[in-house]
Amino acid sequence: MADLIKIPFTNLKAQYESIRNEIDSALTSTFQLFDFSKGQAVTDFERSFATVVGATDCVSTASGTDALFIALKSLGIGSGDEVITPAMSWISSAETISLCGARPVFVDIDDIYYTLDPARIEEAITSKTRAIIAVHLYGQVCDMNAIRSLCTKYGLSLIEDCAQAHLSKLGDTYAGGYGDVGAFSFYPTKNLGAYGEAGCIITSNRELALFARRFANHGALQRHDHEIEGINSRIDTLQAAVLNVKLRYLEGWNSKRISNALVYADLLFGLDEVVPPAVRLNSVHTFHIYAIRCRERDRLKSFLLQQGIQTLVHYPKALINLNPYRSWGQSARFPVAAALQQNVLSLPIYPELSESDLHFIAEKIKAFYRKSSE
Ligand SMILES: *Cc1c(COP(=O)(O)O)cnc(C)c1O
């Protein structure tokens, strides 16, 4: 039986309807200019995004995965090197390390915020360690002060994976502003999403920005002047045109996600079977993902789907349990990530959700646990 979805996990159509005129005219302008690669919208987007996040440079890329890869290459990570990365994340934050010829070294996340646990980093550092990738999972900024101190102490580079953390903040600094370089994804469902694949790096290191710009464009800053070997990882002008429109709405959409999270927290308060997400002190969590921990996760997930509510799991397998890394036989050393994959559940949190949608979802969660305790 095909379940009738009343509340989907994301709703890009509703978002498009709300900004349709602007999007359509931005796309039409690009068609008129025919500057599909390295066009005006790309230059405009890089400038605006750097300004918004408070960096001196933004270099657009073809995806968030490329952004991480280019960030690592720009920092000179290569064969024989080790890079520390969290045990729970999307595979990009591990596979790009291997792609450079280096080795990912996993460190567990902490049990409250689900980000890289600074208390477990030092034991993972060896003479080969060159960098740390701090992933701001779900939109929550890592404990960047502690992580940055460790980087200073051991002379390590710091890369921030901001794919889930557009305009997330710790203190006065936006995600991406703590490290040597921040990598963003504009995959369609991210808080700032293109209508296809796109990404960027931000940095306030001019040299690094120049290297990244060269590397992402076959090693050339000017046509036919290939100073090094690189790759083709440019953003489409059409995607940049979409992002220019959406960037103006990002803050407002994030605020809506944050208020949705507050409503959930209120409605789920006191329910013993559910742990709503915590928010780090003095930070702005932008809730790319609203991840609860819950009892009987898989049964709850199916029950909600029967009620027309689509949920997802981020992620059903921690990185350490994925095929490329599993054989390293180290999963016992990552109890938090291993436990999270069993009981984490992502509820819909997109900005266009109505208050009554949120009430409906919370009611059904409560109904599930009432039923299972009978
Ligand atoms: C989405 C995501 C990426 C990769 O971005 P793509 O644009 O899909 O390549 C990297 N890291 C994290 C944590 C992500 O969520």
mmCIF file of C-alpha atoms and ligand atoms in Angstrom:
data_model
loop_
_atom_site.group_PDB
_atom_site.id
_atom_site.type_symbol
_atom_site.label_atom_id
_atom_site.label_comp_id
_atom_site.label_asym_id
_atom_site.label_seq_id
_atom_site.Cartn_x
_atom_site.Cartn_y
_atom_site.Cartn_z
ATOM 1 C CA MET A 1 0.000 0.000 0.000
ATOM 2 C CA ALA A 2 1.385 3.356 -1.001
ATOM 3 C CA ASP A 3 1.217 5.694 1.956
ATOM 4 C CA LEU A 4 -0.392 9.043 1.306
ATOM 5 C CA ILE A 5 2.099 11.679 2.396
ATOM 6 C CA LYS A 6 0.425 14.587 4.170
ATOM 7 C CA ILE A 7 3.614 16.135 5.478
ATOM 8 C CA PRO A 8 6.708 15.447 3.354
ATOM 9 C CA PHE A 9 10.191 15.659 4.835
ATOM 10 C CA THR A 10 11.028 18.678 2.671
ATOM 11 C CA ASN A 11 8.896 20.866 0.438
ATOM 12 C CA LEU A 12 10.916 22.650 -2.216
ATOM 13 C CA LYS A 13 7.819 23.261 -4.289
ATOM 14 C CA ALA A 14 6.231 25.420 -1.585
ATOM 15 C CA GLN A 15 9.478 27.384 -1.334
ATOM 16 C CA TYR A 16 9.616 27.897 -5.095
ATOM 17 C CA GLU A 17 6.001 29.109 -5.207
ATOM 18 C CA SER A 18 6.880 31.794 -2.665
ATOM 19 C CA ILE A 19 9.751 33.232 -4.748
ATOM 20 C CA ARG A 20 8.736 32.127 -8.223
ATOM 21 C CA ASN A 21 8.835 35.534 -9.916
ATOM 22 C CA GLU A 22 12.310 36.356 -8.718
ATOM 23 C CA ILE A 23 13.682 32.920 -9.576
ATOM 24 C CA ASP A 24 12.154 32.923 -13.027
ATOM 25 C CA SER A 25 13.479 36.365 -13.845
ATOM 26 C CA ALA A 26 16.970 35.502 -12.533
ATOM 27 C CA LEU A 27 17.038 32.434 -14.775
ATOM 28 C CA THR A 28 15.736 34.415 -17.738
ATOM 29 C CA SER A 29 18.486 36.997 -17.265
ATOM 30 C CA THR A 30 21.102 34.270 -17.428
ATOM 31 C CA PHE A 31 19.527 32.926 -20.597
ATOM 32 C CA GLN A 32 19.686 36.397 -22.090
ATOM 33 C CA LEU A 33 23.379 36.744 -21.267
ATOM 34 C CA PHE A 34 24.225 33.170 -22.261
ATOM 35 C CA ASP A 35 27.090 33.258 -19.752
ATOM 36 C CA PHE A 36 26.503 29.726 -18.479
ATOM 37 C CA SER A 37 30.011 29.275 -17.101
ATOM 38 C CA LYS A 38 31.811 31.870 -14.943
ATOM 39 C CA GLY A 39 28.988 34.305 -15.597
ATOM 40 C CA GLN A 40 28.003 37.524 -13.885
ATOM 41 C CA ALA A 41 25.734 35.727 -11.393
ATOM 42 C CA VAL A 42 28.730 33.671 -10.217
ATOM 43 C CA THR A 43 30.828 36.758 -9.449
ATOM 44 C CA ASP A 44 27.846 38.360 -7.728
ATOM 45 C CA PHE A 45 27.127 35.297 -5.631
ATOM 46 C CA GLU A 46 30.717 34.837 -4.486
ATOM 47 C CA ARG A 47 30.878 38.460 -3.388
ATOM 48 C CA SER A 48 27.514 38.388 -1.586
ATOM 49 C CA PHE A 49 28.106 35.079 0.153
ATOM 50 C CA ALA A 50 31.560 36.114 1.405
ATOM 51 C CA THR A 51 30.054 39.340 2.755
ATOM 52 C CA VAL A 52 27.146 37.593 4.463
ATOM 53 C CA VAL A 53 29.356 35.044 6.266
ATOM 54 C CA GLY A 54 32.106 37.539 7.001
ATOM 55 C CA ALA A 55 34.954 36.074 4.928
ATOM 56 C CA THR A 56 37.236 37.909 2.529
ATOM 57 C CA ASP A 57 36.934 35.258 -0.193
ATOM 58 C CA CYS A 58 34.383 32.832 -1.534
ATOM 59 C CA VAL A 59 35.291 30.375 -4.292
ATOM 60 C CA SER A 60 32.311 28.577 -5.793
ATOM 61 C CA THR A 61 32.571 24.888 -6.674
ATOM 62 C CA ALA A 62 30.475 22.245 -8.394
ATOM 63 C CA SER A 63 29.364 20.619 -5.110
ATOM 64 C CA GLY A 64 29.923 20.544 -1.380
ATOM 65 C CA THR A 65 31.978 17.396 -1.746
ATOM 66 C CA ASP A 66 34.268 19.186 -4.193
ATOM 67 C CA ALA A 67 34.464 22.102 -1.759
ATOM 68 C CA LEU A 68 35.850 19.760 0.925
ATOM 69 C CA PHE A 69 38.228 18.114 -1.531
ATOM 70 C CA ILE A 70 39.483 21.480 -2.793
ATOM 71 C CA ALA A 71 39.840 22.740 0.794
ATOM 72 C CA LEU A 72 42.033 19.745 1.656
ATOM 73 C CA LYS A 73 44.111 20.146 -1.517
ATOM 74 C CA SER A 74 44.526 23.863 -0.820
ATOM 75 C CA LEU A 75 45.936 23.021 2.595
ATOM 76 C CA GLY A 76 48.418 20.647 0.975
ATOM 77 C CA ILE A 77 46.925 17.444 2.399
ATOM 78 C CA GLY A 78 48.328 14.435 0.549
ATOM 79 C CA SER A 79 49.618 10.918 0.800
ATOM 80 C CA GLY A 80 50.951 9.839 4.191
ATOM 81 C CA ASP A 81 48.861 12.446 5.998
ATOM 82 C CA GLU A 82 46.119 11.795 8.519
ATOM 83 C CA VAL A 83 43.042 13.959 8.896
ATOM 84 C CA ILE A 84 40.699 13.785 11.880
ATOM 85 C CA THR A 85 36.999 13.683 11.070
ATOM 86 C CA PRO A 86 33.880 12.763 13.073
ATOM 87 C CA ALA A 87 32.555 9.198 13.236
ATOM 88 C CA MET A 88 29.036 10.427 12.383
ATOM 89 C CA SER A 89 28.581 12.509 9.249
ATOM 90 C CA TRP A 90 27.785 12.348 5.563
ATOM 91 C CA ILE A 91 30.447 10.348 3.687
ATOM 92 C CA SER A 92 31.913 13.450 2.011
ATOM 93 C CA SER A 93 33.732 14.401 5.189
ATOM 94 C CA ALA A 94 35.696 11.129 5.030
ATOM 95 C CA GLU A 95 35.898 10.183 1.343
ATOM 96 C CA THR A 96 37.472 13.499 0.313
ATOM 97 C CA ILE A 97 40.369 12.792 2.700
ATOM 98 C CA SER A 98 41.020 9.455 0.996
ATOM 99 C CA LEU A 99 40.650 11.133 -2.382
ATOM 100 C CA CYS A 100 43.665 13.299 -1.486
ATOM 101 C CA GLY A 101 45.669 10.148 -0.749
ATOM 102 C CA ALA A 102 45.465 10.794 2.984
ATOM 103 C CA ARG A 103 43.801 8.690 5.671
ATOM 104 C CA PRO A 104 40.649 9.617 7.594
ATOM 105 C CA VAL A 105 41.017 9.106 11.339
ATOM 106 C CA PHE A 106 37.656 8.967 13.047
ATOM 107 C CA VAL A 107 36.869 10.573 16.382
ATOM 108 C CA ASP A 108 33.592 10.051 18.189
ATOM 109 C CA ILE A 109 30.948 12.741 18.571
ATOM 110 C CA ASP A 110 29.691 13.882 21.977
ATOM 111 C CA ASP A 111 26.439 12.617 23.407
ATOM 112 C CA ILE A 112 24.611 15.952 23.695
ATOM 113 C CA TYR A 113 25.366 18.043 20.608
ATOM 114 C CA TYR A 114 26.412 15.211 18.247
ATOM 115 C CA THR A 115 29.479 17.082 17.035
ATOM 116 C CA LEU A 116 33.167 16.169 17.139
ATOM 117 C CA ASP A 117 34.082 15.554 20.792
ATOM 118 C CA PRO A 118 37.129 17.700 21.637
ATOM 119 C CA ALA A 119 37.881 15.448 24.631
ATOM 120 C CA ARG A 120 38.525 12.541 22.233
ATOM 121 C CA ILE A 121 40.654 14.386 19.689
ATOM 122 C CA GLU A 122 44.027 14.408 21.424
ATOM 123 C CA GLU A 123 44.239 10.611 21.672
ATOM 124 C CA ALA A 124 43.751 10.424 17.884
ATOM 125 C CA ILE A 125 46.592 12.814 17.030
ATOM 126 C CA THR A 126 49.802 11.218 15.710
ATOM 127 C CA SER A 127 52.945 12.580 14.060
ATOM 128 C CA LYS A 128 51.104 12.237 10.722
ATOM 129 C CA THR A 129 48.051 14.286 11.681
ATOM 130 C CA ARG A 130 47.788 17.381 9.504
ATOM 131 C CA ALA A 131 44.247 18.655 9.845
ATOM 132 C CA ILE A 132 40.850 18.383 11.494
ATOM 133 C CA ILE A 133 37.514 18.519 9.708
ATOM 134 C CA ALA A 134 34.898 19.917 12.089
ATOM 135 C CA VAL A 135 31.429 19.016 10.806
ATOM 136 C CA HIS A 136 28.635 21.250 12.073
ATOM 137 C CA LEU A 137 26.202 18.359 12.037
ATOM 138 C CA TYR A 138 22.476 19.107 11.632
ATOM 139 C CA GLY A 139 23.209 22.870 11.827
ATOM 140 C CA GLN A 140 24.843 22.838 15.266
ATOM 141 C CA VAL A 141 28.257 24.486 15.413
ATOM 142 C CA CYS A 142 31.029 22.327 16.919
ATOM 143 C CA ASP A 143 32.882 23.387 20.055
ATOM 144 C CA MET A 144 35.141 25.536 17.891
ATOM 145 C CA ASN A 145 37.074 27.219 20.686
ATOM 146 C CA ALA A 146 38.276 23.874 22.035
ATOM 147 C CA ILE A 147 38.958 22.484 18.561
ATOM 148 C CA ARG A 148 40.818 25.572 17.435
ATOM 149 C CA SER A 149 43.011 25.478 20.566
ATOM 150 C CA LEU A 150 43.976 21.904 19.758
ATOM 151 C CA CYS A 151 44.807 22.914 16.182
ATOM 152 C CA THR A 152 47.044 25.698 17.461
ATOM 153 C CA LYS A 153 48.711 23.423 20.020
ATOM 154 C CA TYR A 154 49.527 20.711 17.459
ATOM 155 C CA GLY A 155 49.996 22.897 14.384
ATOM 156 C CA LEU A 156 47.018 21.444 12.512
ATOM 157 C CA SER A 157 44.914 23.007 9.786
ATOM 158 C CA LEU A 158 41.214 23.422 10.485
ATOM 159 C CA ILE A 159 38.492 22.807 7.925
ATOM 160 C CA GLU A 160 34.845 23.414 8.727
ATOM 161 C CA ASP A 161 32.236 21.320 6.950
ATOM 162 C CA CYS A 162 29.387 23.843 6.866
ATOM 163 C CA ALA A 163 27.173 21.874 4.458
ATOM 164 C CA GLN A 164 24.428 21.771 7.103
ATOM 165 C CA ALA A 165 25.204 25.068 8.795
ATOM 166 C CA HIS A 166 24.572 28.097 6.562
ATOM 167 C CA LEU A 167 24.577 31.100 8.933
ATOM 168 C CA SER A 168 24.851 28.950 12.053
ATOM 169 C CA LYS A 169 26.787 30.894 14.640
ATOM 170 C CA LEU A 170 28.914 30.460 17.717
ATOM 171 C CA GLY A 171 29.356 33.695 19.610
ATOM 172 C CA ASP A 172 29.670 36.382 16.952
ATOM 173 C CA THR A 173 31.274 34.137 14.346
ATOM 174 C CA TYR A 174 29.424 32.392 11.568
ATOM 175 C CA ALA A 175 30.169 28.761 10.794
ATOM 176 C CA GLY A 176 33.105 28.748 8.414
ATOM 177 C CA GLY A 177 34.819 31.681 10.110
ATOM 178 C CA TYR A 178 36.713 29.705 12.744
ATOM 179 C CA GLY A 179 38.869 27.531 10.549
ATOM 180 C CA ASP A 180 41.377 28.073 7.766
ATOM 181 C CA VAL A 181 38.586 27.290 5.371
ATOM 182 C CA GLY A 182 34.866 26.558 5.439
ATOM 183 C CA ALA A 183 33.207 24.254 2.905
ATOM 184 C CA PHE A 184 29.548 24.688 1.972
ATOM 185 C CA SER A 185 27.100 22.620 -0.043
ATOM 186 C CA PHE A 186 24.158 24.090 -1.927
ATOM 187 C CA TYR A 187 22.549 20.742 -2.656
ATOM 188 C CA PRO A 188 18.827 21.441 -3.284
ATOM 189 C CA THR A 189 17.568 20.440 0.171
ATOM 190 C CA LYS A 190 20.213 22.281 2.217
ATOM 191 C CA ASN A 191 19.124 25.441 4.072
ATOM 192 C CA LEU A 192 20.484 27.359 1.080
ATOM 193 C CA GLY A 193 19.933 25.117 -1.920
ATOM 194 C CA ALA A 194 20.451 25.465 -5.663
ATOM 195 C CA TYR A 195 18.313 23.746 -8.299
ATOM 196 C CA GLY A 196 21.045 21.215 -8.901
ATOM 197 C CA GLU A 197 24.553 20.658 -7.563
ATOM 198 C CA ALA A 198 26.672 23.487 -6.179
ATOM 199 C CA GLY A 199 29.039 24.374 -3.355
ATOM 200 C CA CYS A 200 31.743 26.805 -2.291
ATOM 201 C CA ILE A 201 34.606 27.374 0.058
ATOM 202 C CA ILE A 202 35.073 30.492 2.122
ATOM 203 C CA THR A 203 38.322 31.702 3.640
ATOM 204 C CA SER A 204 40.044 34.849 4.776
ATOM 205 C CA ASN A 205 43.404 33.581 3.542
ATOM 206 C CA ARG A 206 44.060 35.180 0.154
ATOM 207 C CA GLU A 207 46.762 32.689 -0.873
ATOM 208 C CA LEU A 208 44.520 29.763 -0.075
ATOM 209 C CA ALA A 209 41.644 31.330 -2.007
ATOM 210 C CA LEU A 210 43.871 31.815 -5.044
ATOM 211 C CA PHE A 211 45.049 28.222 -4.932
ATOM 212 C CA ALA A 212 41.470 26.968 -4.601
ATOM 213 C CA ARG A 213 40.286 29.141 -7.475
ATOM 214 C CA ARG A 214 43.090 27.838 -9.673
ATOM 215 C CA PHE A 215 42.662 24.210 -8.646
ATOM 216 C CA ALA A 216 38.898 24.286 -9.298
ATOM 217 C CA ASN A 217 39.552 25.648 -12.795
ATOM 218 C CA HIS A 218 42.138 23.212 -14.243
ATOM 219 C CA GLY A 219 44.947 24.976 -12.426
ATOM 220 C CA ALA A 220 44.414 28.214 -14.310
ATOM 221 C CA LEU A 221 43.395 31.677 -13.179
ATOM 222 C CA GLN A 222 43.486 32.842 -16.771
ATOM 223 C CA ARG A 223 42.492 30.801 -19.767
ATOM 224 C CA HIS A 224 45.285 28.515 -21.037
ATOM 225 C CA ASP A 225 47.636 29.551 -18.243
ATOM 226 C CA HIS A 226 47.652 26.204 -16.386
ATOM 227 C CA GLU A 227 50.111 26.753 -13.569
ATOM 228 C CA ILE A 228 49.229 23.459 -11.907
ATOM 229 C CA GLU A 229 47.029 20.458 -12.594
ATOM 230 C CA GLY A 230 43.549 20.815 -11.217
ATOM 231 C CA ILE A 231 39.999 19.742 -11.829
ATOM 232 C CA ASN A 232 36.884 21.242 -13.344
ATOM 233 C CA SER A 233 34.723 22.151 -10.396
ATOM 234 C CA ARG A 234 32.895 25.302 -11.372
ATOM 235 C CA ILE A 235 29.389 26.280 -10.359
ATOM 236 C CA ASP A 236 26.839 26.692 -13.170
ATOM 237 C CA THR A 237 25.849 30.311 -13.701
ATOM 238 C CA LEU A 238 22.206 29.184 -13.563
ATOM 239 C CA GLN A 239 22.758 27.764 -10.073
ATOM 240 C CA ALA A 240 24.477 30.942 -8.929
ATOM 241 C CA ALA A 241 21.510 32.937 -10.259
ATOM 242 C CA VAL A 242 19.146 30.815 -8.145
ATOM 243 C CA LEU A 243 21.400 31.178 -5.107
ATOM 244 C CA ASN A 244 21.546 34.968 -5.483
ATOM 245 C CA VAL A 245 17.779 35.088 -5.094
ATOM 246 C CA LYS A 246 17.623 32.577 -2.267
ATOM 247 C CA LEU A 247 20.486 34.102 -0.286
ATOM 248 C CA ARG A 248 18.254 37.103 0.444
ATOM 249 C CA TYR A 249 15.755 34.796 2.146
ATOM 250 C CA LEU A 250 18.185 32.576 4.036
ATOM 251 C CA GLU A 251 18.108 34.452 7.340
ATOM 252 C CA GLY A 252 14.294 34.487 7.345
ATOM 253 C CA TRP A 253 14.048 30.799 6.450
ATOM 254 C CA ASN A 254 16.532 29.923 9.181
ATOM 255 C CA SER A 255 14.483 31.926 11.695
ATOM 256 C CA LYS A 256 11.433 29.936 10.710
ATOM 257 C CA ARG A 257 13.310 26.665 11.232
ATOM 258 C CA ILE A 258 14.433 27.897 14.640
ATOM 259 C CA SER A 259 10.898 28.837 15.670
ATOM 260 C CA ASN A 260 9.626 25.478 14.411
ATOM 261 C CA ALA A 261 12.253 23.818 16.620
ATOM 262 C CA LEU A 262 11.019 25.816 19.607
ATOM 263 C CA VAL A 263 7.452 24.697 18.940
ATOM 264 C CA TYR A 264 8.565 21.064 18.731
ATOM 265 C CA ALA A 265 10.571 21.379 21.945
ATOM 266 C CA ASP A 266 7.501 22.745 23.673
ATOM 267 C CA LEU A 267 5.141 20.101 22.319
ATOM 268 C CA LEU A 268 7.489 17.197 23.025
ATOM 269 C CA PHE A 269 8.453 18.428 26.475
ATOM 270 C CA GLY A 270 7.929 15.820 29.181
ATOM 271 C CA LEU A 271 7.727 12.898 26.763
ATOM 272 C CA ASP A 272 10.142 10.386 28.307
ATOM 273 C CA GLU A 273 10.666 8.416 25.118
ATOM 274 C CA VAL A 274 11.968 11.381 23.122
ATOM 275 C CA VAL A 275 15.072 13.533 23.529
ATOM 276 C CA PRO A 276 14.793 16.758 21.490
ATOM 277 C CA PRO A 277 18.023 18.296 20.177
ATOM 278 C CA ALA A 278 20.107 20.438 22.525
ATOM 279 C CA VAL A 279 21.518 23.780 21.425
ATOM 280 C CA ARG A 280 25.049 24.741 22.398
ATOM 281 C CA LEU A 281 25.257 27.758 24.712
ATOM 282 C CA ASN A 282 25.842 31.092 22.978
ATOM 283 C CA SER A 283 25.196 29.603 19.560
ATOM 284 C CA VAL A 284 22.657 29.717 16.736
ATOM 285 C CA HIS A 285 21.609 26.236 15.593
ATOM 286 C CA THR A 286 19.992 26.606 12.162
ATOM 287 C CA PHE A 287 18.250 23.206 12.217
ATOM 288 C CA HIS A 288 19.071 21.904 8.796
ATOM 289 C CA ILE A 289 17.988 18.685 10.500
ATOM 290 C CA TYR A 290 15.735 18.421 13.544
ATOM 291 C CA ALA A 291 17.119 15.215 15.003
ATOM 292 C CA ILE A 292 15.376 13.665 17.978
ATOM 293 C CA ARG A 293 16.521 10.552 19.768
ATOM 294 C CA CYS A 294 13.713 8.208 20.496
ATOM 295 C CA ARG A 295 12.738 4.783 21.729
ATOM 296 C CA GLU A 296 11.698 2.194 19.124
ATOM 297 C CA ARG A 297 12.893 4.440 16.312
ATOM 298 C CA ASP A 298 12.074 2.156 13.388
ATOM 299 C CA ARG A 299 8.580 1.397 14.648
ATOM 300 C CA LEU A 300 7.898 5.074 15.294
ATOM 301 C CA LYS A 301 9.146 5.926 11.810
ATOM 302 C CA SER A 302 6.754 3.419 10.161
ATOM 303 C CA PHE A 303 3.887 4.533 12.374
ATOM 304 C CA LEU A 304 4.411 8.171 11.374
ATOM 305 C CA LEU A 305 4.548 7.219 7.707
ATOM 306 C CA GLN A 306 1.204 5.413 8.078
ATOM 307 C CA GLN A 307 -0.133 8.699 9.449
ATOM 308 C CA GLY A 308 1.195 10.543 6.383
ATOM 309 C CA ILE A 309 4.312 11.986 8.015
ATOM 310 C CA GLN A 310 7.611 11.421 6.244
ATOM 311 C CA THR A 311 10.738 11.261 8.394
ATOM 312 C CA LEU A 312 14.344 10.344 7.591
ATOM 313 C CA VAL A 313 17.380 9.032 9.444
ATOM 314 C CA HIS A 314 20.648 10.979 9.443
ATOM 315 C CA TYR A 315 22.338 8.584 9.360
ATOM 316 C CA PRO A 316 21.345 4.918 9.551
ATOM 317 C CA LYS A 317 25.029 3.992 9.495
ATOM 318 C CA ALA A 318 27.763 6.016 11.145
ATOM 319 C CA LEU A 319 30.801 6.492 8.881
ATOM 320 C CA ILE A 320 32.719 3.856 10.823
ATOM 321 C CA ASN A 321 30.072 1.297 9.860
ATOM 322 C CA LEU A 322 30.033 2.103 6.147
ATOM 323 C CA ASN A 323 31.612 -0.420 3.837
ATOM 324 C CA PRO A 324 34.834 1.500 2.997
ATOM 325 C CA TYR A 325 35.726 1.922 6.691
ATOM 326 C CA ARG A 326 34.004 -1.033 8.387
ATOM 327 C CA SER A 327 36.873 -3.444 7.962
ATOM 328 C CA TRP A 328 39.090 -1.193 10.049
ATOM 329 C CA GLY A 329 37.362 -2.969 12.954
ATOM 330 C CA GLN A 330 37.215 0.001 15.232
ATOM 331 C CA SER A 331 33.489 0.575 15.706
ATOM 332 C CA ALA A 332 33.652 -0.300 19.404
ATOM 333 C CA ARG A 333 35.686 2.855 19.917
ATOM 334 C CA PHE A 334 32.795 5.055 18.832
ATOM 335 C CA PRO A 335 29.979 4.318 21.267
ATOM 336 C CA VAL A 336 28.137 7.629 20.757
ATOM 337 C CA ALA A 337 28.016 7.453 16.962
ATOM 338 C CA ALA A 338 27.110 3.757 17.136
ATOM 339 C CA ALA A 339 24.222 4.481 19.523
ATOM 340 C CA LEU A 340 22.998 7.511 17.568
ATOM 341 C CA GLN A 341 22.583 5.561 14.335
ATOM 342 C CA GLN A 342 20.131 3.273 16.185
ATOM 343 C CA ASN A 343 17.830 5.854 17.733
ATOM 344 C CA VAL A 344 18.114 9.140 15.852
ATOM 345 C CA LEU A 345 15.152 10.338 13.789
ATOM 346 C CA SER A 346 14.806 13.496 11.682
ATOM 347 C CA LEU A 347 11.406 15.205 11.783
ATOM 348 C CA PRO A 348 10.243 17.650 9.074
ATOM 349 C CA ILE A 349 11.467 21.159 9.997
ATOM 350 C CA TYR A 350 11.302 23.143 6.736
ATOM 351 C CA PRO A 351 10.226 26.807 6.969
ATOM 352 C CA GLU A 352 6.883 26.386 5.195
ATOM 353 C CA LEU A 353 5.517 23.972 7.830
ATOM 354 C CA SER A 354 2.477 25.390 9.565
ATOM 355 C CA GLU A 355 1.878 25.428 13.303
ATOM 356 C CA SER A 356 -0.889 22.886 12.800
ATOM 357 C CA ASP A 357 1.515 20.580 10.905
ATOM 358 C CA LEU A 358 3.831 20.692 13.918
ATOM 359 C CA HIS A 359 0.953 19.955 16.293
ATOM 360 C CA PHE A 360 -0.177 17.081 14.082
ATOM 361 C CA ILE A 361 3.318 15.549 14.068
ATOM 362 C CA ALA A 362 3.791 15.932 17.834
ATOM 363 C CA GLU A 363 0.314 14.485 18.495
ATOM 364 C CA LYS A 364 1.092 11.425 16.405
ATOM 365 C CA ILE A 365 4.381 10.872 18.205
ATOM 366 C CA LYS A 366 2.582 11.011 21.531
ATOM 367 C CA ALA A 367 -0.137 8.695 20.231
ATOM 368 C CA PHE A 368 2.505 6.153 19.212
ATOM 369 C CA TYR A 369 3.980 5.961 22.694
ATOM 370 C CA ARG A 370 0.559 5.886 24.364
ATOM 371 C CA LYS A 371 -0.315 2.958 22.143
ATOM 372 C CA SER A 372 2.932 1.089 22.759
ATOM 373 C CA SER A 373 2.619 1.482 26.528
ATOM 374 C CA GLU A 374 -0.864 -0.041 26.546
HETATM 375 C C1 LIG B 1 25.509 17.547 1.927
HETATM 376 C C2 LIG B 1 26.768 17.348 2.670
HETATM 377 C C3 LIG B 1 28.015 17.317 2.034
HETATM 378 C C4 LIG B 1 28.185 17.212 0.555
HETATM 379 O O1 LIG B 1 27.599 18.146 -0.216
HETATM 380 P P1 LIG B 1 27.257 17.829 -1.751
HETATM 381 O O2 LIG B 1 26.936 19.181 -2.283
HETATM 382 O O3 LIG B 1 26.075 16.917 -1.748
HETATM 383 O O4 LIG B 1 28.434 17.231 -2.388
HETATM 384 C C5 LIG B 1 29.155 17.262 2.811
HETATM 385 N N1 LIG B 1 29.088 17.205 4.150
HETATM 386 C C6 LIG B 1 27.906 17.190 4.806
HETATM 387 C C7 LIG B 1 27.919 17.128 6.300
HETATM 388 C C8 LIG B 1 26.707 17.247 4.092
HETATM 389 O O5 LIG B 1 25.549 17.211 4.746
#
